[in-house]
């Protein structure tokens, strides 16, 4: 009886903690499966919608020749995306998405990162000047979420290693993009490699990417968007938008035009409201 009094509370507490961990794990598994099903369902709905739109357009065409031309153009657009994917792999302009921020993100934020990477890949196949994309530091949880988008089929380079451990980059001119960097990036150069932090932080983590660049011993710089966004609005772009800003500069050779064509409207509305 005395022994139970001494250790009984500890045994009960330990048992409850284990039970709570198990319940939390089971809930997370259910949540992950529901998210996976949601992603799959959205893809099915999108394919169905495109198919229906294609059918409706064909129905409005009068001659068989017009219908054949439309189908040919539709297939041409699809093939163009594949060609752009191959073109991206050969592009001299390289960007790295450094996914080394697992400890700084919640599960929801990590799912959001996977979605943003999917969006980046999709957009990169559409643009005039595609980028060669490297996604590095892919850890097990992110890998699981990326698999929902079939990322192994993407025309880019995916790596579990840190980019500094990859031979191709060990002698490269690396520029780590950070909104907290002191230097402003003036132009995009073919002989430089630009790193974007694979970080989704709903509550902004100050100096996260700047500290990362210092830790890795590489130069840091910020995109010159401060002149386009007023001080009361955050100057942090998400992963896909930051990458498209680079492509936008390559197209226009002008940060202002790149900003206008790439950055979401809510940034510009904020600027307009404050003026």
Coordinates of C-alpha atoms in Angstrom, one line a residue:
X1 CA 0.0 0.0 0.0
X2 CA 2.8 2.4 0.9
X3 CA 4.7 1.6 -2.3
X4 CA 1.6 2.3 -4.4
X5 CA 1.2 5.6 -2.5
X6 CA 4.8 6.5 -3.4
X7 CA 4.7 5.6 -7.1
X8 CA 1.0 5.3 -7.9
X9 CA 0.5 8.9 -9.0
X10 CA 3.5 8.8 -11.3
X11 CA 2.4 5.5 -12.9
X12 CA -1.1 6.9 -13.5
X13 CA 0.3 10.2 -14.9
X14 CA 2.6 8.4 -17.2
X15 CA -0.2 6.2 -18.4
X16 CA -2.4 9.2 -19.1
X17 CA 0.4 11.0 -21.0
X18 CA 0.9 7.9 -23.2
X19 CA -2.8 7.7 -23.8
X20 CA -3.0 11.4 -24.7
X21 CA 0.0 11.0 -27.1
X22 CA -1.7 8.1 -28.8
X23 CA -5.0 10.0 -29.2
X24 CA -3.2 13.0 -30.6
X25 CA -1.4 10.8 -33.1
X26 CA -4.6 9.1 -34.2
X27 CA -6.3 12.5 -34.6
X28 CA -3.4 13.8 -36.7
X29 CA -3.5 10.7 -38.9
X30 CA -7.3 11.2 -39.4
X31 CA -6.7 14.9 -40.2
X32 CA -3.9 14.1 -42.7
X33 CA -6.1 11.5 -44.4
X34 CA -8.9 14.0 -44.7
X35 CA -6.6 16.6 -46.2
X36 CA -5.2 14.0 -48.7
X37 CA -8.8 13.1 -49.7
X38 CA -9.6 16.8 -50.1
X39 CA -6.6 17.4 -52.4
X40 CA -7.5 14.4 -54.5
X41 CA -11.2 15.5 -54.7
X42 CA -10.2 19.0 -55.8
X43 CA -8.0 17.6 -58.6
X44 CA -10.9 15.4 -59.8
X45 CA -13.2 18.4 -59.8
X46 CA -10.8 20.5 -61.7
X47 CA -10.3 17.9 -64.4
X48 CA -14.0 17.4 -64.6
X49 CA -14.6 21.2 -64.9
X50 CA -11.9 21.5 -67.7
X51 CA -13.5 18.6 -69.5
X52 CA -16.9 20.1 -69.3
X53 CA -15.7 23.5 -70.5
X54 CA -13.9 21.9 -73.4
X55 CA -17.1 20.1 -74.3
X56 CA -19.2 23.2 -74.1
X57 CA -16.9 25.2 -76.3
X58 CA -16.8 22.4 -78.9
X59 CA -20.6 22.4 -79.0
X60 CA -20.6 26.1 -79.9
X61 CA -18.4 25.5 -83.0
X62 CA -20.2 25.0 -86.3
X63 CA -17.9 23.0 -88.5
X64 CA -15.9 19.9 -87.9
X65 CA -12.8 21.8 -89.0
X66 CA -13.3 24.4 -86.3
X67 CA -13.7 21.6 -83.7
X68 CA -10.5 19.9 -84.9
X69 CA -8.6 23.1 -84.7
X70 CA -9.8 23.8 -81.2
X71 CA -8.8 20.3 -80.0
X72 CA -5.4 20.7 -81.7
X73 CA -4.9 24.1 -79.9
X74 CA -6.0 22.5 -76.6
X75 CA -3.4 19.7 -77.0
X76 CA -0.8 22.3 -78.1
X77 CA -1.2 24.2 -74.8
X78 CA -0.8 21.0 -72.8
X79 CA 2.3 20.1 -74.8
X80 CA 3.7 23.6 -74.4
X81 CA 3.6 23.1 -70.6
X82 CA 5.7 19.9 -71.0
X83 CA 8.1 21.7 -73.2
X84 CA 8.4 24.6 -70.8
X85 CA 9.1 22.0 -68.0
X86 CA 12.0 20.7 -70.1
X87 CA 13.1 24.2 -70.8
X88 CA 13.2 25.0 -67.1
X89 CA 15.5 22.1 -66.4
X90 CA 18.0 23.7 -68.9
X91 CA 17.5 27.3 -67.7
X92 CA 20.7 29.1 -66.6
X93 CA 18.7 30.9 -63.9
X94 CA 18.6 28.8 -60.8
X95 CA 16.6 29.1 -57.6
X96 CA 16.7 26.9 -54.5
X97 CA 13.8 26.4 -52.1
X98 CA 15.5 25.7 -48.8
X99 CA 13.0 23.6 -46.7
X100 CA 15.1 23.6 -43.6
X101 CA 12.5 25.2 -41.4
X102 CA 10.5 22.2 -40.2
X103 CA 10.9 23.2 -36.5
X104 CA 9.4 26.7 -37.2
X105 CA 6.2 25.5 -38.8
X106 CA 2.9 23.9 -37.6
X107 CA 1.5 21.0 -39.4
X108 CA -1.0 23.3 -41.2
X109 CA 1.9 25.5 -42.3
X110 CA 3.8 22.5 -43.6
X111 CA 0.8 21.5 -45.7
X112 CA 0.6 25.1 -47.0
X113 CA 4.2 24.9 -48.0
X114 CA 3.6 21.8 -50.1
X115 CA 0.7 23.6 -51.8
X116 CA 2.8 26.6 -52.5
X117 CA 5.5 24.5 -54.0
X118 CA 2.9 22.9 -56.2
X119 CA 1.7 26.3 -57.3
X120 CA 5.2 27.4 -58.0
X121 CA 5.8 24.4 -60.2
X122 CA 2.6 25.0 -62.1
X123 CA 3.3 28.7 -62.7
X124 CA 6.9 28.0 -63.7
X125 CA 5.7 25.9 -66.6
X126 CA 3.5 28.8 -67.9
X127 CA 5.9 31.7 -67.9
X128 CA 8.1 33.1 -70.7
X129 CA 11.4 32.7 -68.7
X130 CA 11.1 29.6 -66.6
X131 CA 13.6 29.0 -63.7
X132 CA 15.5 25.8 -62.9
X133 CA 14.1 25.0 -59.5
X134 CA 15.8 23.0 -56.8
X135 CA 13.8 21.9 -53.7
X136 CA 16.2 20.9 -51.0
X137 CA 16.1 19.7 -47.4
X138 CA 12.9 17.7 -48.0
X139 CA 12.1 16.0 -44.7
X140 CA 9.7 13.1 -44.1
X141 CA 6.6 15.1 -43.2
X142 CA 7.0 17.5 -46.2
X143 CA 7.7 14.5 -48.4
X144 CA 4.4 13.0 -47.4
X145 CA 2.4 16.2 -48.2
X146 CA 4.3 16.7 -51.5
X147 CA 3.4 13.2 -52.5
X148 CA -0.2 14.2 -52.6
X149 CA 0.8 16.5 -55.6
X150 CA 2.9 13.7 -57.2
X151 CA 6.0 15.8 -56.9
X152 CA 8.4 13.0 -58.0
X153 CA 6.9 13.5 -61.5
X154 CA 7.7 17.3 -61.5
X155 CA 10.3 18.6 -63.9
X156 CA 12.6 20.0 -61.2
X157 CA 15.4 18.8 -58.9
X158 CA 14.3 17.5 -55.5
X159 CA 16.8 16.7 -52.7
X160 CA 16.8 15.6 -49.1
X161 CA 20.2 17.2 -48.7
X162 CA 21.0 20.7 -47.6
X163 CA 22.0 22.8 -50.6
X164 CA 25.5 23.5 -49.2
X165 CA 26.1 19.7 -49.3
X166 CA 25.4 19.5 -53.0
X167 CA 28.5 19.7 -55.1
X168 CA 27.0 21.9 -57.7
X169 CA 26.5 24.7 -55.2
X170 CA 29.7 24.4 -53.2
X171 CA 31.6 26.9 -55.3
X172 CA 28.5 28.9 -56.5
X173 CA 27.7 32.5 -55.8
X174 CA 24.8 32.0 -53.4
X175 CA 22.4 34.8 -52.5
X176 CA 19.9 34.0 -49.7
X177 CA 16.8 36.1 -50.1
X178 CA 15.5 37.5 -46.8
X179 CA 13.1 40.4 -46.1
X180 CA 15.4 41.3 -43.2
X181 CA 18.6 41.5 -45.3
X182 CA 20.4 44.9 -45.4
X183 CA 21.4 44.7 -49.0
X184 CA 18.8 45.2 -51.8
X185 CA 19.0 43.0 -54.8
X186 CA 19.5 45.2 -57.8
X187 CA 19.3 42.6 -60.6
X188 CA 19.2 38.9 -61.4
X189 CA 22.5 37.5 -62.6
X190 CA 23.1 34.2 -64.5
X191 CA 26.1 33.4 -62.4
X192 CA 24.3 33.7 -59.1
X193 CA 22.0 31.2 -57.4
X194 CA 19.1 32.6 -55.4
X195 CA 17.8 30.8 -52.3
X196 CA 14.2 31.2 -51.0
X197 CA 13.4 30.1 -47.5
X198 CA 10.7 27.3 -47.6
X199 CA 9.0 28.9 -44.6
X200 CA 5.3 29.5 -44.1
X201 CA 4.8 31.5 -40.9
X202 CA 1.4 32.9 -40.2
X203 CA 2.9 34.9 -37.4
X204 CA 6.1 36.4 -38.9
X205 CA 9.3 35.1 -37.4
X206 CA 11.7 38.0 -37.5
X207 CA 15.1 37.3 -39.0
X208 CA 14.4 33.6 -39.6
X209 CA 15.9 33.6 -43.1
X210 CA 18.6 36.1 -42.3
X211 CA 19.8 34.0 -39.4
X212 CA 19.6 31.0 -41.7
X213 CA 21.9 32.7 -44.2
X214 CA 24.4 33.6 -41.5
X215 CA 24.3 30.1 -40.1
X216 CA 25.2 28.7 -43.6
X217 CA 27.7 31.4 -44.2
X218 CA 26.2 32.8 -47.4
X219 CA 25.4 36.3 -48.6
X220 CA 21.8 37.6 -47.9
X221 CA 19.8 40.2 -49.8
X222 CA 16.2 41.4 -50.0
X223 CA 13.9 41.9 -53.0
X224 CA 13.5 45.7 -53.5
X225 CA 9.7 45.7 -52.8
X226 CA 9.8 48.1 -49.9
X227 CA 9.5 51.0 -52.3
X228 CA 6.3 49.6 -53.7
X229 CA 4.6 48.5 -50.4
X230 CA 4.0 51.1 -47.7
X231 CA 5.5 50.6 -44.2
X232 CA 2.3 49.4 -42.5
X233 CA 2.1 46.2 -44.6
X234 CA 4.3 43.2 -44.2
X235 CA 7.1 42.9 -46.8
X236 CA 7.3 39.1 -46.8
X237 CA 6.3 37.3 -49.9
X238 CA 5.3 33.7 -50.0
X239 CA 7.5 31.1 -51.7
X240 CA 5.8 31.0 -55.1
X241 CA 5.4 34.8 -55.3
X242 CA 9.1 35.5 -54.4
X243 CA 10.2 33.0 -57.1
X244 CA 7.9 34.6 -59.7
X245 CA 9.3 38.1 -58.8
X246 CA 12.7 36.7 -60.0
X247 CA 11.1 35.5 -63.3
X248 CA 9.3 38.8 -63.6
X249 CA 12.5 40.8 -63.4
X250 CA 14.1 38.5 -66.1
X251 CA 11.1 39.4 -68.4
X252 CA 10.9 43.1 -67.8
X253 CA 14.3 44.0 -66.4
X254 CA 12.4 46.3 -64.0
X255 CA 11.4 45.5 -60.4
X256 CA 8.3 47.8 -60.6
X257 CA 6.9 46.0 -63.6
X258 CA 7.7 42.7 -62.1
X259 CA 5.9 43.7 -58.9
X260 CA 2.8 44.9 -60.8
X261 CA 2.6 41.7 -62.8
X262 CA 3.3 39.2 -60.0
X263 CA 2.5 40.4 -56.5
X264 CA -1.1 39.8 -55.3
X265 CA -3.6 42.7 -55.6
X266 CA -4.0 43.0 -51.8
X267 CA -0.5 44.4 -51.5
X268 CA -1.2 47.1 -54.1
X269 CA -4.6 47.9 -52.5
X270 CA -2.9 48.5 -49.2
X271 CA -0.5 50.9 -50.9
X272 CA -3.3 52.7 -52.7
X273 CA -5.3 53.1 -49.5
X274 CA -2.4 54.5 -47.6
X275 CA -1.6 57.1 -50.3

